[in-house]
């Protein structure tokens, strides 16, 4: 009887999970369905799960629409996400290593100064940051969109925690060989730390690609729009061509799905190493 | 030797620390300064007005309303996301078949932005017309179509806002809980079984939950911090070509329109940002206190 109960419980759990999984996938389905449908299929008076015909021509239409700088915004997003990821990895990993390994009297104070900024929600600093960036004359420039976001206290913290646990023997051997901090770092530490770089890099890339408020505030000019700002301008406009909008959204998540499927286990590893818990 | 250590320390840490100071500490101080000035359209104001901006903000019913919206939203989204992602993790952890598939499916929305998710919710799922998906499903059960985003009584728009965030975030927190579950020593469950504890509620309450305490504290802190930042989904779901409706306006949306909208009133916006920072600091301290107090019973 106990066995029957356990089996019933297992079947129930599986059924519930399957139902939830389908619910979680519906929004992805809607993206593709609406993106490749005819306008009339989206707004037809009856809901249809499968549109009458699939219109691949929509893709061409989206990229040729002169009123929307969609290709340009994709390029901007790609430039910003790649630059932000590389810059963050370089700056935060160097700082994390210095904090973890180089003896210095005031290292503790510097660390708490960095950690303290985690307690200031980015939300609260967006007005003053805008003020600063605009007084530098960086509004609507890639510089303004990239540089201020390069200093992630979170990434620095993850690297510090990771380097604290890095096996000292490897570095000691390098020191005996006469390598200084700089060469030890590049020749021994970095090549042996690829997983943590991949994990932090993926998280930073996702965040940079998806970020909205900062690009909205700084990228005021159409030429500096990111893909998120371009999409948002569609949704708040009065006249919208729905299929184009959905297709643009579907295209905008494609690069991320790729990164995501390739690096999923790094994200999990990164989360586990991030000093959470 | 020590001096060489200091030099190398700054070679490694200096660029990062300098940038962080420039782009976090300088704006913060600048903002506090601006909040005492009349700063329309300018970042170098000359007219000192003392605490006028603060008084104006606190008298402003719309700003007070936005603080209320934010507290209500936090009080709602935090426990719901916590409970839902924990339940997902417990189920995925115990399922034997296709575990990797379920984990991926629930985590996949983390790759979407709030902009994309809001678009799907606003234009397709909850678009308020009869043939929208949510209204079609309602129709199957004989319900009347609902104008989800513009119905304020009852406030149906909350359902839309909360489900967007749940869809986007639950998978990420599920991963945190899964990592926590993996670390629990199986011997604890065996000991419980020997003592006659039946799997299910008893084991969950006396072993699993206490063992997950560290993860829970981290998840709750992250959830609250993220709720503070709520902007993207509110802005994208509720605003249209005519602007933003008078209801459900979290502080960030309000500050966005005040500081960077028509008026460009940076002094007033800065005062609002400082007030918001103080409210957030108070909530964070209260939460840290509460979580520490909660730690006294059974640390496993």
JSON list of C-alpha atoms in Angstrom, two decimals, chain A residues 106-276:
[
{"chain": "A", "resi": 106, "resn": "UNK", "atom": "CA", "xyz": [44.72, 48.75, 3.69]},
{"chain": "A", "resi": 107, "resn": "UNK", "atom": "CA", "xyz": [43.39, 45.85, 1.60]},
{"chain": "A", "resi": 108, "resn": "UNK", "atom": "CA", "xyz": [40.55, 45.25, 4.06]},
{"chain": "A", "resi": 109, "resn": "UNK", "atom": "CA", "xyz": [39.35, 48.86, 3.88]},
{"chain": "A", "resi": 110, "resn": "UNK", "atom": "CA", "xyz": [39.47, 48.83, 0.07]},
{"chain": "A", "resi": 111, "resn": "UNK", "atom": "CA", "xyz": [37.50, 45.59, 0.02]},
{"chain": "A", "resi": 112, "resn": "UNK", "atom": "CA", "xyz": [34.76, 46.98, 2.25]},
{"chain": "A", "resi": 113, "resn": "UNK", "atom": "CA", "xyz": [34.64, 50.14, 0.15]},
{"chain": "A", "resi": 114, "resn": "UNK", "atom": "CA", "xyz": [33.96, 47.96, -2.89]},
{"chain": "A", "resi": 115, "resn": "UNK", "atom": "CA", "xyz": [31.51, 45.69, -1.09]},
{"chain": "A", "resi": 116, "resn": "UNK", "atom": "CA", "xyz": [29.63, 48.70, 0.25]},
{"chain": "A", "resi": 117, "resn": "UNK", "atom": "CA", "xyz": [28.57, 49.70, -3.25]},
{"chain": "A", "resi": 118, "resn": "UNK", "atom": "CA", "xyz": [26.60, 46.44, -3.48]},
{"chain": "A", "resi": 119, "resn": "UNK", "atom": "CA", "xyz": [24.31, 47.88, -0.82]},
{"chain": "A", "resi": 120, "resn": "UNK", "atom": "CA", "xyz": [23.53, 50.90, -2.99]},
{"chain": "A", "resi": 121, "resn": "UNK", "atom": "CA", "xyz": [20.90, 49.66, -5.43]},
{"chain": "A", "resi": 122, "resn": "UNK", "atom": "CA", "xyz": [21.68, 50.74, -8.99]},
{"chain": "A", "resi": 123, "resn": "UNK", "atom": "CA", "xyz": [18.12, 52.02, -8.96]},
{"chain": "A", "resi": 124, "resn": "UNK", "atom": "CA", "xyz": [19.06, 54.79, -6.58]},
{"chain": "A", "resi": 125, "resn": "UNK", "atom": "CA", "xyz": [22.11, 55.96, -8.51]},
{"chain": "A", "resi": 126, "resn": "UNK", "atom": "CA", "xyz": [20.57, 56.26, -11.95]},
{"chain": "A", "resi": 127, "resn": "UNK", "atom": "CA", "xyz": [19.65, 59.94, -11.63]},
{"chain": "A", "resi": 128, "resn": "UNK", "atom": "CA", "xyz": [23.11, 60.98, -10.35]},
{"chain": "A", "resi": 129, "resn": "UNK", "atom": "CA", "xyz": [24.89, 58.70, -12.84]},
{"chain": "A", "resi": 130, "resn": "UNK", "atom": "CA", "xyz": [22.92, 60.30, -15.63]},
{"chain": "A", "resi": 131, "resn": "UNK", "atom": "CA", "xyz": [24.00, 63.69, -14.32]},
{"chain": "A", "resi": 132, "resn": "UNK", "atom": "CA", "xyz": [27.65, 62.61, -14.34]},
{"chain": "A", "resi": 133, "resn": "UNK", "atom": "CA", "xyz": [27.55, 61.03, -17.80]},
{"chain": "A", "resi": 134, "resn": "UNK", "atom": "CA", "xyz": [25.76, 64.01, -19.29]},
{"chain": "A", "resi": 135, "resn": "UNK", "atom": "CA", "xyz": [28.31, 66.42, -17.83]},
{"chain": "A", "resi": 136, "resn": "UNK", "atom": "CA", "xyz": [31.04, 64.31, -19.45]},
{"chain": "A", "resi": 137, "resn": "UNK", "atom": "CA", "xyz": [29.19, 64.78, -22.75]},
{"chain": "A", "resi": 138, "resn": "UNK", "atom": "CA", "xyz": [28.71, 61.04, -23.15]},
{"chain": "A", "resi": 139, "resn": "UNK", "atom": "CA", "xyz": [24.94, 61.00, -23.81]},
{"chain": "A", "resi": 140, "resn": "UNK", "atom": "CA", "xyz": [24.03, 58.87, -26.86]},
{"chain": "A", "resi": 141, "resn": "UNK", "atom": "CA", "xyz": [27.56, 57.53, -27.23]},
{"chain": "A", "resi": 142, "resn": "UNK", "atom": "CA", "xyz": [28.75, 53.94, -26.96]},
{"chain": "A", "resi": 143, "resn": "UNK", "atom": "CA", "xyz": [31.28, 55.18, -24.38]},
{"chain": "A", "resi": 144, "resn": "UNK", "atom": "CA", "xyz": [28.46, 56.41, -22.18]},
{"chain": "A", "resi": 145, "resn": "UNK", "atom": "CA", "xyz": [26.63, 53.11, -22.54]},
{"chain": "A", "resi": 146, "resn": "UNK", "atom": "CA", "xyz": [29.66, 50.93, -21.82]},
{"chain": "A", "resi": 147, "resn": "UNK", "atom": "CA", "xyz": [32.21, 52.60, -19.52]},
{"chain": "A", "resi": 148, "resn": "UNK", "atom": "CA", "xyz": [30.03, 53.29, -16.45]},
{"chain": "A", "resi": 149, "resn": "UNK", "atom": "CA", "xyz": [28.82, 49.67, -16.40]},
{"chain": "A", "resi": 150, "resn": "UNK", "atom": "CA", "xyz": [32.31, 48.13, -16.40]},
{"chain": "A", "resi": 151, "resn": "UNK", "atom": "CA", "xyz": [32.86, 48.26, -12.66]},
{"chain": "A", "resi": 152, "resn": "UNK", "atom": "CA", "xyz": [30.80, 45.44, -11.24]},
{"chain": "A", "resi": 153, "resn": "UNK", "atom": "CA", "xyz": [31.33, 44.98, -7.52]},
{"chain": "A", "resi": 154, "resn": "UNK", "atom": "CA", "xyz": [29.46, 41.70, -7.83]},
{"chain": "A", "resi": 155, "resn": "UNK", "atom": "CA", "xyz": [31.92, 40.29, -10.38]},
{"chain": "A", "resi": 156, "resn": "UNK", "atom": "CA", "xyz": [34.88, 41.51, -8.32]},
{"chain": "A", "resi": 157, "resn": "UNK", "atom": "CA", "xyz": [33.45, 39.79, -5.24]},
{"chain": "A", "resi": 158, "resn": "UNK", "atom": "CA", "xyz": [32.94, 36.49, -7.10]},
{"chain": "A", "resi": 159, "resn": "UNK", "atom": "CA", "xyz": [36.55, 36.56, -8.38]},
{"chain": "A", "resi": 160, "resn": "UNK", "atom": "CA", "xyz": [37.94, 37.37, -4.94]},
{"chain": "A", "resi": 161, "resn": "UNK", "atom": "CA", "xyz": [36.05, 34.46, -3.37]},
{"chain": "A", "resi": 162, "resn": "UNK", "atom": "CA", "xyz": [37.23, 32.16, -6.13]},
{"chain": "A", "resi": 163, "resn": "UNK", "atom": "CA", "xyz": [40.91, 33.22, -5.92]},
{"chain": "A", "resi": 164, "resn": "UNK", "atom": "CA", "xyz": [40.88, 32.79, -2.12]},
{"chain": "A", "resi": 165, "resn": "UNK", "atom": "CA", "xyz": [40.20, 29.11, -2.79]},
{"chain": "A", "resi": 166, "resn": "UNK", "atom": "CA", "xyz": [42.75, 28.81, -5.63]},
{"chain": "A", "resi": 167, "resn": "UNK", "atom": "CA", "xyz": [45.48, 26.24, -4.78]},
{"chain": "A", "resi": 168, "resn": "UNK", "atom": "CA", "xyz": [48.46, 28.22, -3.47]},
{"chain": "A", "resi": 169, "resn": "UNK", "atom": "CA", "xyz": [50.99, 25.53, -4.46]},
{"chain": "A", "resi": 170, "resn": "UNK", "atom": "CA", "xyz": [50.70, 26.47, -8.13]},
{"chain": "A", "resi": 171, "resn": "UNK", "atom": "CA", "xyz": [51.49, 30.11, -7.42]},
{"chain": "A", "resi": 172, "resn": "UNK", "atom": "CA", "xyz": [54.29, 29.23, -5.03]},
{"chain": "A", "resi": 173, "resn": "UNK", "atom": "CA", "xyz": [55.96, 27.16, -7.76]},
{"chain": "A", "resi": 174, "resn": "UNK", "atom": "CA", "xyz": [55.69, 30.13, -10.10]},
{"chain": "A", "resi": 175, "resn": "UNK", "atom": "CA", "xyz": [57.24, 32.44, -7.50]},
{"chain": "A", "resi": 176, "resn": "UNK", "atom": "CA", "xyz": [60.14, 30.04, -7.03]},
{"chain": "A", "resi": 177, "resn": "UNK", "atom": "CA", "xyz": [60.65, 30.19, -10.78]},
{"chain": "A", "resi": 178, "resn": "UNK", "atom": "CA", "xyz": [61.06, 33.94, -10.38]},
{"chain": "A", "resi": 179, "resn": "UNK", "atom": "CA", "xyz": [57.74, 35.09, -11.86]},
{"chain": "A", "resi": 180, "resn": "UNK", "atom": "CA", "xyz": [56.31, 38.23, -10.26]},
{"chain": "A", "resi": 181, "resn": "UNK", "atom": "CA", "xyz": [52.65, 38.81, -9.45]},
{"chain": "A", "resi": 182, "resn": "UNK", "atom": "CA", "xyz": [51.91, 40.00, -12.97]},
{"chain": "A", "resi": 183, "resn": "UNK", "atom": "CA", "xyz": [53.36, 37.06, -14.86]},
{"chain": "A", "resi": 184, "resn": "UNK", "atom": "CA", "xyz": [52.14, 34.55, -12.28]},
{"chain": "A", "resi": 185, "resn": "UNK", "atom": "CA", "xyz": [48.65, 35.90, -12.79]},
{"chain": "A", "resi": 186, "resn": "UNK", "atom": "CA", "xyz": [48.67, 35.69, -16.59]},
{"chain": "A", "resi": 187, "resn": "UNK", "atom": "CA", "xyz": [50.65, 32.47, -17.01]},
{"chain": "A", "resi": 188, "resn": "UNK", "atom": "CA", "xyz": [49.44, 30.36, -14.09]},
{"chain": "A", "resi": 189, "resn": "UNK", "atom": "CA", "xyz": [46.27, 31.71, -12.53]},
{"chain": "A", "resi": 190, "resn": "UNK", "atom": "CA", "xyz": [44.20, 32.73, -15.58]},
{"chain": "A", "resi": 191, "resn": "UNK", "atom": "CA", "xyz": [44.80, 29.55, -17.63]},
{"chain": "A", "resi": 192, "resn": "UNK", "atom": "CA", "xyz": [43.73, 27.45, -14.65]},
{"chain": "A", "resi": 193, "resn": "UNK", "atom": "CA", "xyz": [40.58, 29.47, -13.94]},
{"chain": "A", "resi": 194, "resn": "UNK", "atom": "CA", "xyz": [38.65, 29.18, -17.19]},
{"chain": "A", "resi": 195, "resn": "UNK", "atom": "CA", "xyz": [35.41, 27.91, -15.59]},
{"chain": "A", "resi": 196, "resn": "UNK", "atom": "CA", "xyz": [34.96, 30.93, -13.34]},
{"chain": "A", "resi": 197, "resn": "UNK", "atom": "CA", "xyz": [35.72, 33.31, -16.23]},
{"chain": "A", "resi": 198, "resn": "UNK", "atom": "CA", "xyz": [33.13, 31.51, -18.35]},
{"chain": "A", "resi": 199, "resn": "UNK", "atom": "CA", "xyz": [30.56, 31.63, -15.57]},
{"chain": "A", "resi": 200, "resn": "UNK", "atom": "CA", "xyz": [30.98, 35.32, -14.72]},
{"chain": "A", "resi": 201, "resn": "UNK", "atom": "CA", "xyz": [31.28, 36.19, -18.41]},
{"chain": "A", "resi": 202, "resn": "UNK", "atom": "CA", "xyz": [27.98, 34.50, -19.23]},
{"chain": "A", "resi": 203, "resn": "UNK", "atom": "CA", "xyz": [26.15, 36.22, -16.40]},
{"chain": "A", "resi": 204, "resn": "UNK", "atom": "CA", "xyz": [27.60, 39.63, -17.35]},
{"chain": "A", "resi": 205, "resn": "UNK", "atom": "CA", "xyz": [26.77, 39.07, -21.03]},
{"chain": "A", "resi": 206, "resn": "UNK", "atom": "CA", "xyz": [23.14, 38.16, -20.25]},
{"chain": "A", "resi": 207, "resn": "UNK", "atom": "CA", "xyz": [22.81, 41.20, -18.02]},
{"chain": "A", "resi": 208, "resn": "UNK", "atom": "CA", "xyz": [24.38, 43.57, -20.56]},
{"chain": "A", "resi": 209, "resn": "UNK", "atom": "CA", "xyz": [22.25, 42.31, -23.44]},
{"chain": "A", "resi": 210, "resn": "UNK", "atom": "CA", "xyz": [19.04, 42.52, -21.43]},
{"chain": "A", "resi": 211, "resn": "UNK", "atom": "CA", "xyz": [19.62, 45.75, -19.53]},
{"chain": "A", "resi": 212, "resn": "UNK", "atom": "CA", "xyz": [17.05, 48.41, -20.24]},
{"chain": "A", "resi": 213, "resn": "UNK", "atom": "CA", "xyz": [16.93, 51.41, -17.91]},
{"chain": "A", "resi": 214, "resn": "UNK", "atom": "CA", "xyz": [20.51, 52.60, -18.48]},
{"chain": "A", "resi": 215, "resn": "UNK", "atom": "CA", "xyz": [20.38, 52.32, -22.30]},
{"chain": "A", "resi": 216, "resn": "UNK", "atom": "CA", "xyz": [16.96, 54.00, -22.23]},
{"chain": "A", "resi": 217, "resn": "UNK", "atom": "CA", "xyz": [18.33, 56.95, -20.27]},
{"chain": "A", "resi": 218, "resn": "UNK", "atom": "CA", "xyz": [21.70, 57.30, -22.03]},
{"chain": "A", "resi": 219, "resn": "UNK", "atom": "CA", "xyz": [20.90, 56.13, -25.57]},
{"chain": "A", "resi": 220, "resn": "UNK", "atom": "CA", "xyz": [18.50, 58.96, -26.35]},
{"chain": "A", "resi": 221, "resn": "UNK", "atom": "CA", "xyz": [19.46, 59.23, -29.99]},
{"chain": "A", "resi": 222, "resn": "UNK", "atom": "CA", "xyz": [18.08, 56.55, -32.33]},
{"chain": "A", "resi": 223, "resn": "UNK", "atom": "CA", "xyz": [21.61, 55.80, -33.51]},
{"chain": "A", "resi": 224, "resn": "UNK", "atom": "CA", "xyz": [22.55, 54.73, -29.96]},
{"chain": "A", "resi": 225, "resn": "UNK", "atom": "CA", "xyz": [19.49, 52.55, -29.33]},
{"chain": "A", "resi": 226, "resn": "UNK", "atom": "CA", "xyz": [20.06, 49.04, -28.06]},
{"chain": "A", "resi": 227, "resn": "UNK", "atom": "CA", "xyz": [17.78, 46.24, -29.14]},
{"chain": "A", "resi": 228, "resn": "UNK", "atom": "CA", "xyz": [15.82, 46.46, -25.86]},
{"chain": "A", "resi": 229, "resn": "UNK", "atom": "CA", "xyz": [15.18, 50.18, -26.31]},
{"chain": "A", "resi": 230, "resn": "UNK", "atom": "CA", "xyz": [14.14, 49.62, -29.93]},
{"chain": "A", "resi": 231, "resn": "UNK", "atom": "CA", "xyz": [11.68, 46.91, -28.86]},
{"chain": "A", "resi": 232, "resn": "UNK", "atom": "CA", "xyz": [10.31, 49.08, -26.11]},
{"chain": "A", "resi": 233, "resn": "UNK", "atom": "CA", "xyz": [9.78, 51.98, -28.49]},
{"chain": "A", "resi": 234, "resn": "UNK", "atom": "CA", "xyz": [7.63, 49.61, -30.57]},
{"chain": "A", "resi": 235, "resn": "UNK", "atom": "CA", "xyz": [5.44, 48.63, -27.62]},
{"chain": "A", "resi": 236, "resn": "UNK", "atom": "CA", "xyz": [4.74, 52.17, -26.49]},
{"chain": "A", "resi": 237, "resn": "UNK", "atom": "CA", "xyz": [4.08, 53.50, -29.98]},
{"chain": "A", "resi": 238, "resn": "UNK", "atom": "CA", "xyz": [0.54, 54.11, -31.13]},
{"chain": "A", "resi": 239, "resn": "UNK", "atom": "CA", "xyz": [0.65, 52.25, -34.41]},
{"chain": "A", "resi": 240, "resn": "UNK", "atom": "CA", "xyz": [2.36, 48.92, -34.23]},
{"chain": "A", "resi": 241, "resn": "UNK", "atom": "CA", "xyz": [2.86, 46.22, -36.77]},
{"chain": "A", "resi": 242, "resn": "UNK", "atom": "CA", "xyz": [2.50, 43.33, -34.40]},
{"chain": "A", "resi": 243, "resn": "UNK", "atom": "CA", "xyz": [4.15, 40.59, -36.42]},
{"chain": "A", "resi": 244, "resn": "UNK", "atom": "CA", "xyz": [7.23, 42.76, -36.90]},
{"chain": "A", "resi": 245, "resn": "UNK", "atom": "CA", "xyz": [7.39, 43.48, -33.20]},
{"chain": "A", "resi": 246, "resn": "UNK", "atom": "CA", "xyz": [7.19, 39.82, -32.21]},
{"chain": "A", "resi": 247, "resn": "UNK", "atom": "CA", "xyz": [9.70, 38.78, -34.81]},
{"chain": "A", "resi": 248, "resn": "UNK", "atom": "CA", "xyz": [12.11, 41.45, -33.59]},
{"chain": "A", "resi": 249, "resn": "UNK", "atom": "CA", "xyz": [11.72, 40.15, -30.05]},
{"chain": "A", "resi": 250, "resn": "UNK", "atom": "CA", "xyz": [12.33, 36.57, -31.19]},
{"chain": "A", "resi": 251, "resn": "UNK", "atom": "CA", "xyz": [15.47, 37.65, -33.06]},
{"chain": "A", "resi": 252, "resn": "UNK", "atom": "CA", "xyz": [16.65, 39.57, -29.99]},
{"chain": "A", "resi": 253, "resn": "UNK", "atom": "CA", "xyz": [16.66, 36.48, -27.77]},
{"chain": "A", "resi": 254, "resn": "UNK", "atom": "CA", "xyz": [18.34, 34.18, -30.30]},
{"chain": "A", "resi": 255, "resn": "UNK", "atom": "CA", "xyz": [21.95, 35.11, -29.43]},
{"chain": "A", "resi": 256, "resn": "UNK", "atom": "CA", "xyz": [21.17, 34.68, -25.76]},
{"chain": "A", "resi": 257, "resn": "UNK", "atom": "CA", "xyz": [19.56, 31.28, -26.23]},
{"chain": "A", "resi": 258, "resn": "UNK", "atom": "CA", "xyz": [22.75, 30.21, -28.00]},
{"chain": "A", "resi": 259, "resn": "UNK", "atom": "CA", "xyz": [25.05, 31.53, -25.26]},
{"chain": "A", "resi": 260, "resn": "UNK", "atom": "CA", "xyz": [22.70, 30.06, -22.75]},
{"chain": "A", "resi": 261, "resn": "UNK", "atom": "CA", "xyz": [22.54, 26.54, -24.17]},
{"chain": "A", "resi": 262, "resn": "UNK", "atom": "CA", "xyz": [26.33, 26.43, -24.58]},
{"chain": "A", "resi": 263, "resn": "UNK", "atom": "CA", "xyz": [27.15, 27.78, -21.14]},
{"chain": "A", "resi": 264, "resn": "UNK", "atom": "CA", "xyz": [24.25, 26.63, -18.99]},
{"chain": "A", "resi": 265, "resn": "UNK", "atom": "CA", "xyz": [26.40, 24.51, -16.74]},
{"chain": "A", "resi": 266, "resn": "UNK", "atom": "CA", "xyz": [28.87, 27.37, -16.29]},
{"chain": "A", "resi": 267, "resn": "UNK", "atom": "CA", "xyz": [26.05, 29.58, -15.07]},
{"chain": "A", "resi": 268, "resn": "UNK", "atom": "CA", "xyz": [25.08, 26.94, -12.55]},
{"chain": "A", "resi": 269, "resn": "UNK", "atom": "CA", "xyz": [28.70, 26.58, -11.47]},
{"chain": "A", "resi": 270, "resn": "UNK", "atom": "CA", "xyz": [29.08, 30.35, -11.28]},
{"chain": "A", "resi": 271, "resn": "UNK", "atom": "CA", "xyz": [26.00, 30.66, -9.13]},
{"chain": "A", "resi": 272, "resn": "UNK", "atom": "CA", "xyz": [27.31, 27.98, -6.80]},
{"chain": "A", "resi": 273, "resn": "UNK", "atom": "CA", "xyz": [30.66, 29.74, -6.51]},
{"chain": "A", "resi": 274, "resn": "UNK", "atom": "CA", "xyz": [29.34, 33.24, -6.12]},
{"chain": "A", "resi": 275, "resn": "UNK", "atom": "CA", "xyz": [29.62, 33.17, -2.35]},
{"chain": "A", "resi": 276, "resn": "UNK", "atom": "CA", "xyz": [25.87, 32.82, -2.08]}
]
